[in-house]
Coordinates of C-alpha atoms in Angstrom, one line a residue:
Chain A
M11 CA 39.3 -298.8 89.9
R12 CA 39.7 -299.0 93.7
T13 CA 39.3 -295.8 95.7
M14 CA 41.4 -295.4 98.8
N15 CA 41.6 -292.5 101.3
T16 CA 45.1 -291.6 102.1
S17 CA 44.2 -291.7 105.7
E18 CA 44.4 -295.5 105.4
I19 CA 48.0 -295.0 104.2
S20 CA 48.7 -292.6 107.1
A21 CA 47.4 -295.2 109.6
C22 CA 49.5 -297.9 108.0
V23 CA 52.7 -295.8 108.1
Y24 CA 51.9 -295.2 111.8
R25 CA 51.6 -298.9 112.6
L26 CA 54.7 -299.8 110.6
A27 CA 56.8 -297.0 112.3
R28 CA 55.7 -298.0 115.8
R29 CA 56.5 -301.6 115.2
A30 CA 59.8 -301.0 113.5
G31 CA 61.2 -298.9 116.2
L32 CA 60.8 -301.5 118.9
S33 CA 62.4 -304.6 117.4
L34 CA 65.0 -306.1 115.0
T35 CA 63.8 -308.0 112.0
D36 CA 63.8 -311.8 112.5
D37 CA 66.5 -312.3 109.9
C38 CA 68.7 -309.8 111.6
R39 CA 68.2 -311.2 115.1
N40 CA 69.0 -314.7 113.8
A41 CA 72.1 -313.4 112.0
L42 CA 73.3 -311.7 115.2
R43 CA 72.8 -314.9 117.2
L44 CA 74.9 -316.8 114.7
A45 CA 77.6 -314.1 114.8
C46 CA 77.6 -314.2 118.6
S47 CA 78.3 -318.0 118.5
R48 CA 81.4 -317.3 116.3
E49 CA 83.0 -314.6 118.5
T50 CA 84.9 -314.3 121.7
G51 CA 86.1 -311.5 124.0
A52 CA 84.9 -307.9 123.5
A53 CA 83.1 -308.7 120.3
K54 CA 81.1 -311.4 122.0
F55 CA 80.4 -309.0 124.9
A56 CA 79.0 -306.5 122.4
L57 CA 76.8 -309.0 120.6
D58 CA 75.5 -310.5 123.9
T59 CA 74.6 -307.0 125.0
L60 CA 72.8 -306.3 121.7
L61 CA 70.7 -309.4 122.0
E62 CA 69.8 -308.6 125.6
N63 CA 69.0 -305.0 124.5
E64 CA 66.4 -306.2 122.0
T65 CA 64.7 -308.3 124.6
I66 CA 64.5 -305.3 126.9
A67 CA 63.3 -303.1 124.1
R68 CA 60.4 -305.4 123.2
R69 CA 59.5 -306.1 126.8
E70 CA 59.5 -302.4 127.8
S71 CA 58.3 -300.9 124.5
M72 CA 61.4 -298.8 124.3
P73 CA 63.1 -298.1 120.9
V74 CA 65.7 -300.7 120.3
C75 CA 68.2 -298.0 119.3
Q76 CA 67.9 -294.3 120.2
D77 CA 68.6 -293.4 116.6
T78 CA 65.0 -294.1 115.4
G79 CA 66.2 -292.8 112.1
M80 CA 65.1 -290.9 109.1
A81 CA 61.8 -292.3 108.1
V82 CA 62.3 -294.0 104.7
V83 CA 59.0 -294.9 103.2
M84 CA 58.8 -296.9 100.0
I85 CA 55.4 -297.3 98.4
E86 CA 54.4 -299.4 95.5
L87 CA 51.1 -298.0 94.3
G88 CA 48.8 -300.0 92.1
Q89 CA 47.9 -297.8 89.1
D90 CA 44.3 -298.9 89.5
V91 CA 44.1 -297.2 92.8
R92 CA 42.5 -293.7 93.0
L93 CA 43.8 -291.9 96.0
V94 CA 41.5 -289.4 97.7
G95 CA 41.9 -287.2 100.8
A96 CA 45.1 -285.4 101.9
P97 CA 48.0 -285.5 99.4
L98 CA 50.0 -288.7 99.8
S99 CA 53.2 -287.1 101.1
E100 CA 51.2 -285.2 103.8
A101 CA 49.4 -288.5 104.8
V102 CA 52.8 -290.3 105.1
D103 CA 54.3 -287.4 107.2
D104 CA 51.2 -287.4 109.4
G105 CA 51.7 -291.1 110.2
V106 CA 55.4 -290.5 110.9
R107 CA 54.7 -287.5 113.1
R108 CA 52.1 -289.4 115.3
A109 CA 54.2 -292.5 115.6
Y110 CA 57.4 -290.7 116.7
A111 CA 55.4 -288.7 119.2
D112 CA 53.4 -291.6 120.7
G113 CA 56.3 -294.0 120.6
C114 CA 58.8 -291.7 122.5
F115 CA 61.0 -292.0 119.4
R116 CA 63.8 -289.5 118.9
K117 CA 63.2 -286.6 116.5
S118 CA 66.3 -286.6 114.4
I119 CA 65.5 -284.5 111.4
C120 CA 66.9 -281.0 111.0
D121 CA 67.7 -278.3 108.5
P122 CA 71.0 -279.2 106.9
L123 CA 72.5 -275.7 107.3
T124 CA 70.9 -274.1 110.4
R125 CA 70.7 -277.5 112.1
V126 CA 67.3 -276.5 113.6
N127 CA 65.3 -279.6 114.3
T128 CA 61.9 -279.9 112.6
G129 CA 60.7 -281.3 115.9
D130 CA 58.5 -284.2 114.7
N131 CA 60.9 -286.3 112.5
T132 CA 59.3 -285.1 109.3
P133 CA 59.6 -284.9 106.4
A134 CA 59.8 -288.7 105.6
H135 CA 61.9 -289.7 102.7
L136 CA 59.2 -291.0 100.4
H137 CA 59.6 -293.1 97.2
V138 CA 56.6 -294.0 95.2
D139 CA 56.6 -296.6 92.3
L140 CA 53.6 -297.2 90.2
I141 CA 52.9 -300.9 89.7
A142 CA 50.1 -302.9 88.0
G143 CA 46.9 -303.8 89.9
D144 CA 45.0 -302.2 92.7
R145 CA 47.2 -303.0 95.8
V146 CA 49.3 -300.6 97.8
K147 CA 52.5 -302.0 99.3
I148 CA 54.2 -300.0 102.0
A149 CA 57.7 -300.6 103.4
F150 CA 59.1 -298.6 106.4
L151 CA 62.8 -298.4 107.0
P152 CA 64.0 -296.2 109.9
K153 CA 67.5 -295.3 108.8
G154 CA 70.1 -294.4 111.4
F155 CA 72.8 -292.0 110.3
G156 CA 75.8 -293.5 112.1
S157 CA 75.8 -296.0 109.3
E158 CA 74.2 -293.8 106.6
N159 CA 77.2 -291.4 107.0
M160 CA 79.6 -294.2 106.0
S161 CA 77.9 -294.9 102.6
S162 CA 79.5 -294.1 99.3
L163 CA 78.7 -293.6 95.6
T164 CA 81.4 -294.1 93.0
M165 CA 81.3 -293.7 89.3
L166 CA 83.6 -296.5 88.1
T167 CA 84.7 -297.0 84.5
P168 CA 83.4 -300.0 82.5
A169 CA 87.0 -301.3 82.4
E170 CA 87.0 -301.8 86.1
G171 CA 84.2 -304.4 85.8
T172 CA 83.0 -306.7 88.5
D173 CA 86.4 -306.8 90.3
G174 CA 86.2 -303.0 90.6
V175 CA 82.7 -303.2 92.0
C176 CA 83.7 -305.7 94.6
R177 CA 86.8 -303.6 95.5
C178 CA 84.6 -300.6 95.9
I179 CA 82.2 -302.4 98.3
V180 CA 85.0 -303.8 100.4
E181 CA 86.8 -300.4 100.5
T182 CA 83.7 -298.6 101.7
V183 CA 83.3 -301.0 104.6
K184 CA 87.0 -300.9 105.4
R185 CA 87.0 -297.1 105.5
A186 CA 84.0 -297.1 107.7
G187 CA 85.8 -299.3 110.2
S188 CA 84.2 -299.3 113.7
R189 CA 82.1 -296.2 113.1
P190 CA 78.8 -297.5 111.6
C191 CA 78.1 -300.1 114.3
P192 CA 79.4 -303.2 112.8
P193 CA 78.4 -306.0 112.1
V194 CA 76.8 -304.1 109.2
I195 CA 74.4 -305.0 106.4
V196 CA 75.7 -303.7 103.1
G197 CA 73.1 -302.6 100.5
V198 CA 74.7 -302.2 97.1
G199 CA 73.4 -300.7 93.9
V200 CA 75.2 -301.4 90.6
G201 CA 74.2 -299.6 87.4
G202 CA 71.5 -297.1 86.6
S203 CA 72.2 -293.4 86.9
F204 CA 73.9 -291.4 89.7
D205 CA 70.7 -291.0 91.7
G206 CA 69.1 -294.3 90.5
C207 CA 72.1 -296.2 91.7
A208 CA 71.8 -294.8 95.3
L209 CA 68.1 -295.8 95.3
L210 CA 69.0 -299.3 94.2
A211 CA 71.4 -299.6 97.2
K212 CA 68.6 -298.4 99.6
R213 CA 66.1 -300.9 98.1
A214 CA 68.6 -303.7 98.5
L215 CA 68.2 -303.2 102.3
L216 CA 64.6 -304.2 102.0
R217 CA 65.7 -307.7 101.1
E218 CA 66.0 -310.5 103.6
I219 CA 69.4 -311.3 105.1
G220 CA 70.9 -314.5 103.8
V221 CA 68.8 -314.7 100.6
R222 CA 70.9 -314.5 97.5
H223 CA 70.1 -312.5 94.4
I224 CA 68.2 -314.5 91.7
R225 CA 70.9 -313.8 89.1
E226 CA 73.9 -316.1 89.7
D227 CA 76.6 -313.6 88.8
V228 CA 75.1 -311.1 91.2
A229 CA 74.7 -313.7 93.9
E230 CA 78.4 -314.6 93.4
L231 CA 79.4 -310.9 93.7
E232 CA 77.4 -310.8 97.0
R233 CA 79.2 -313.9 98.4
R234 CA 82.6 -312.7 97.3
A235 CA 82.2 -309.3 98.8
L236 CA 80.9 -310.7 102.0
N237 CA 83.9 -313.1 102.4
E238 CA 86.3 -310.3 101.6
I239 CA 84.6 -308.0 104.1
N240 CA 84.7 -310.6 106.9
A241 CA 88.4 -311.2 106.2
L242 CA 89.0 -307.5 107.2
G243 CA 88.6 -308.5 110.9
I244 CA 86.9 -305.3 112.0
G245 CA 84.3 -307.3 114.0
A246 CA 81.4 -306.2 116.2
Q247 CA 81.8 -302.5 117.2
G248 CA 85.3 -302.7 115.7
F249 CA 86.6 -304.8 118.6
G250 CA 88.0 -307.3 116.1
G251 CA 86.4 -310.6 115.0
A252 CA 85.2 -312.9 112.3
V253 CA 81.9 -311.1 111.5
T254 CA 82.1 -307.5 110.2
A255 CA 79.1 -307.8 107.9
L256 CA 76.0 -309.9 108.3
D257 CA 75.3 -309.8 104.6
V258 CA 75.9 -308.0 101.3
L259 CA 72.7 -307.4 99.3
C260 CA 73.1 -306.2 95.8
E261 CA 70.6 -304.8 93.3
I262 CA 71.4 -304.1 89.7
A263 CA 69.9 -302.0 86.8
P264 CA 71.0 -301.3 83.2
T265 CA 73.4 -298.4 82.9
H266 CA 75.0 -296.3 80.2
I267 CA 77.8 -297.7 77.9
A268 CA 80.2 -295.2 79.4
G269 CA 79.6 -295.9 83.1
L270 CA 79.5 -298.3 86.0
P271 CA 78.0 -296.6 89.0
V272 CA 78.3 -298.3 92.4
A273 CA 76.4 -297.2 95.5
V274 CA 77.1 -298.7 98.9
N275 CA 74.5 -298.0 101.5
I276 CA 75.7 -299.1 105.0
Q277 CA 73.1 -300.3 107.4
C278 CA 74.1 -300.9 111.1
H279 CA 73.3 -304.2 112.9
C280 CA 70.1 -302.6 114.1
M281 CA 68.0 -303.6 111.1
R282 CA 64.5 -302.4 111.5
R283 CA 62.0 -302.8 108.6
E284 CA 58.3 -303.4 108.4
K285 CA 56.1 -304.0 105.4
E286 CA 52.4 -304.2 104.9
E287 CA 50.1 -304.6 101.9
L288 CA 46.8 -302.7 101.7
Chain B
M9 CA 83.5 -307.0 134.9
K10 CA 85.4 -304.2 136.7
R11 CA 83.1 -301.7 138.5
I12 CA 84.0 -298.0 138.2
V13 CA 82.5 -295.2 140.3
L14 CA 82.8 -291.7 138.9
P15 CA 84.4 -289.2 139.3
L16 CA 87.6 -291.0 138.4
S17 CA 90.8 -290.1 140.3
D18 CA 94.1 -289.8 138.4
E19 CA 95.1 -293.1 139.9
A20 CA 91.9 -294.9 139.0
A21 CA 92.0 -293.6 135.4
R22 CA 95.6 -294.8 135.0
E23 CA 94.7 -298.3 136.2
L24 CA 92.3 -298.8 133.3
R25 CA 93.5 -301.0 130.5
A26 CA 92.3 -301.1 126.9
G27 CA 90.1 -304.1 126.2
E28 CA 88.7 -304.5 129.7
S29 CA 85.0 -304.5 130.2
V30 CA 83.8 -302.1 132.9
S31 CA 80.5 -301.2 134.6
I32 CA 80.2 -297.5 135.2
S33 CA 78.2 -295.7 137.9
G34 CA 78.0 -292.0 138.6
T35 CA 77.5 -288.7 136.8
I36 CA 78.0 -288.2 133.1
Y37 CA 77.0 -285.4 130.7
T38 CA 75.5 -286.0 127.3
A39 CA 76.8 -283.8 124.4
R40 CA 77.0 -284.4 120.7
D41 CA 77.6 -282.4 117.6
C42 CA 75.5 -279.2 118.2
A43 CA 76.1 -279.1 121.9
H44 CA 79.9 -279.2 121.3
K45 CA 79.6 -276.3 118.9
K46 CA 77.7 -274.3 121.6
I47 CA 80.2 -275.2 124.3
F48 CA 83.1 -274.1 122.0
A49 CA 81.3 -270.8 121.4
L50 CA 81.0 -270.3 125.2
L51 CA 84.7 -271.1 125.6
D52 CA 85.7 -268.7 122.9
A53 CA 83.6 -266.0 124.5
N54 CA 85.1 -266.7 128.0
E55 CA 81.7 -267.5 129.3
P56 CA 80.9 -270.1 132.0
L57 CA 80.1 -273.6 130.9
P58 CA 76.8 -275.4 131.8
F59 CA 78.8 -278.0 133.7
P60 CA 82.4 -278.2 135.2
L61 CA 84.8 -279.8 132.7
E62 CA 87.3 -280.7 135.4
N63 CA 87.2 -284.5 135.8
A64 CA 83.9 -284.8 133.9
I65 CA 82.9 -287.6 131.5
I66 CA 81.1 -286.6 128.4
Y67 CA 78.7 -289.2 126.8
Y68 CA 78.3 -288.8 123.1
A69 CA 74.6 -289.5 122.9
G70 CA 71.2 -288.0 122.1
P71 CA 68.4 -289.8 124.1
C72 CA 64.9 -290.6 123.0
P73 CA 62.2 -288.8 125.1
A74 CA 61.6 -290.5 128.4
P75 CA 58.4 -292.5 128.6
A76 CA 56.2 -292.2 131.7
G77 CA 57.9 -293.7 134.8
K78 CA 61.5 -293.7 133.4
A79 CA 64.4 -291.3 133.8
S80 CA 65.4 -291.5 130.2
G81 CA 64.3 -293.1 126.9
S82 CA 66.6 -295.2 124.8
C83 CA 70.0 -293.8 124.9
G84 CA 72.9 -295.6 123.3
P85 CA 76.2 -294.0 122.1
T86 CA 76.6 -292.1 118.9
T87 CA 79.7 -292.2 116.6
S88 CA 82.6 -290.6 118.5
A89 CA 84.7 -289.9 115.4
R90 CA 82.5 -286.8 114.6
M91 CA 83.7 -285.3 117.9
N92 CA 87.4 -285.6 117.1
V93 CA 87.5 -281.9 116.3
F94 CA 86.3 -281.1 119.8
A95 CA 87.8 -283.7 122.2
P96 CA 91.5 -282.7 122.4
R97 CA 90.7 -279.1 123.5
L98 CA 88.2 -280.3 126.1
L99 CA 90.7 -282.9 127.4
G100 CA 93.3 -280.1 127.6
L101 CA 90.8 -278.2 129.8
G102 CA 90.4 -281.0 132.3
L103 CA 87.8 -283.3 130.8
R104 CA 88.6 -286.8 132.1
G105 CA 87.2 -288.8 129.3
M106 CA 84.4 -289.6 126.9
I107 CA 82.0 -292.4 126.3
G108 CA 80.9 -293.1 122.7
K109 CA 81.2 -295.7 120.0
G110 CA 83.9 -296.5 117.4
E111 CA 87.5 -295.4 116.9
M112 CA 88.8 -291.9 117.6
S113 CA 91.6 -290.1 115.8
E114 CA 95.3 -290.2 116.5
E115 CA 95.1 -286.6 117.8
T116 CA 92.4 -287.5 120.3
R117 CA 94.4 -290.5 121.4
Q118 CA 97.4 -288.3 122.1
A119 CA 95.3 -285.8 124.0
I120 CA 94.0 -288.7 126.2
V121 CA 97.6 -289.7 127.0
R122 CA 98.5 -286.1 127.9
R123 CA 95.5 -285.8 130.2
G124 CA 95.8 -289.3 131.8
G125 CA 92.3 -289.7 130.5
V126 CA 90.2 -292.5 129.1
Y127 CA 87.8 -293.3 126.2
F128 CA 85.1 -295.8 126.8
A129 CA 83.3 -297.6 124.0
A130 CA 79.7 -298.3 124.9
I131 CA 77.9 -300.8 122.7
G132 CA 76.3 -298.9 119.8
G133 CA 72.7 -300.0 119.2
A134 CA 72.0 -301.0 122.7
G135 CA 69.7 -298.0 123.3
A136 CA 67.0 -299.6 125.5
F137 CA 69.7 -301.3 127.6
Y138 CA 71.5 -298.0 128.3
G139 CA 68.2 -296.1 128.7
N140 CA 67.5 -298.4 131.7
A141 CA 71.0 -297.7 133.2
V142 CA 70.0 -294.0 133.5
K143 CA 68.5 -293.5 137.0
K144 CA 68.2 -289.7 136.9
S145 CA 68.3 -287.2 134.1
E146 CA 68.2 -283.4 134.0
C147 CA 68.6 -281.1 131.1
V148 CA 71.4 -278.6 132.1
A149 CA 71.9 -276.7 128.8
F150 CA 70.6 -275.9 125.4
P151 CA 67.0 -277.4 125.7
E152 CA 66.3 -275.9 122.3
L153 CA 68.5 -278.7 120.8
L154 CA 65.9 -281.3 122.0
S155 CA 67.8 -284.7 122.0
E156 CA 71.0 -282.9 121.3
A157 CA 70.8 -280.8 124.5
V158 CA 73.2 -281.4 127.4
Y159 CA 71.7 -283.8 130.0
R160 CA 73.2 -284.7 133.3
F161 CA 72.7 -288.4 133.8
E162 CA 73.1 -290.4 137.0
V163 CA 73.9 -293.9 135.7
E164 CA 74.2 -297.3 137.4
D165 CA 76.0 -300.3 136.0
F166 CA 76.5 -298.8 132.6
P167 CA 78.5 -301.4 130.6
A168 CA 81.4 -300.3 128.3
V169 CA 84.8 -301.4 127.1
V170 CA 88.0 -299.4 127.7
A171 CA 88.7 -298.4 124.1
I172 CA 91.7 -296.0 124.6
D173 CA 93.5 -296.0 127.9
S174 CA 95.8 -293.4 129.6
R175 CA 98.9 -295.0 128.0
G176 CA 97.4 -294.7 124.6
D177 CA 96.7 -298.4 124.0
T178 CA 93.5 -299.2 122.2
V179 CA 91.0 -302.0 121.9
Y180 CA 90.8 -301.7 118.1
P181 CA 93.0 -304.1 116.2
K182 CA 95.5 -302.5 113.8
R183 CA 94.5 -302.8 110.2

């Protein structure tokens, strides 16, 4: 049994949040460069500006996007770890609170009805999975809501099958149009339950852009959906162009014989994610 | 890139064409969801607004806090479509135009035509870039809204694309 004080987790969340806010992931930056080489006109202007923006953000330690997001924290907790100290959710929130204050990040979390801001970007959206062993893996995903707002969850019927799933993904991106800051990254969940399906879609966004799913039929669905999305012609910022999505990342889970849930979680081109293992 | 100095005259606004890239300098006011609700409450109560609407440009944005030595933190545009419920009335009251990101509604497009106004699309996600274009910032209303408050920005060389022009043409391809 390994004993860990949750203050270590708090410090880790702080580091991850500070780093995440200031730069794109390498895979996202590379995908944007590639997209830029394929575009002309207003779309190219947009992509050039975004690449220059990231250089400025890193040089001047300014958030790459002002929407520093809802703090999504996913923890894989080894079941041979005994946590001591403050409760885990408090430790995570403490890391978020300090990172958003020290980093001059925007505080974007408010009461859904009164709209009163919590003032420190807490609470974080925390998922914990128990895994074998004594390691703790932490992923931090600041999720902007221009793109989150464009996400969808649909309960298809089994008869609609893979074609229906693909249609659902493409329709969601089409409906979103220029609003979520395309080129987008599309996280997809297929199967599970109503809530589990949405979580699959969010988890898919933790995967690297350009790496296909290990299961060939799922990989084929990802390729097909990406091609159909890019045929829409929405382009960077909706200005028209060949690249509407940088990738489609799909995760699956067994579901009920009566159902075929599909969740589509839209991520803008400002993909920020950091991971660390303790 | 065409250089624009605010405030825009009728004539200057009518010369802008959808699709052209511009570099904007002058005064703009930030306002997003909550600030618009409060502005509408003031209008409904016949109370004075925190800034003159006539000829003004509203920037749909909520900045990050300013780090030491800077006028503003990161400050790119937010999704304009959420403000479709507000824009036509404000344009009818003299607002010259808006800066945001993404398409706006048919109703907003028509209100822009009636006004001889303009909608500029800034590049969503370019927060640090736009933060640096802000040379002066002052909170002029609703400080309790934090980043959603109304800030008066003096901007220099703020890049954008004319997304809807005074004739109603748009940069967005028909789908």
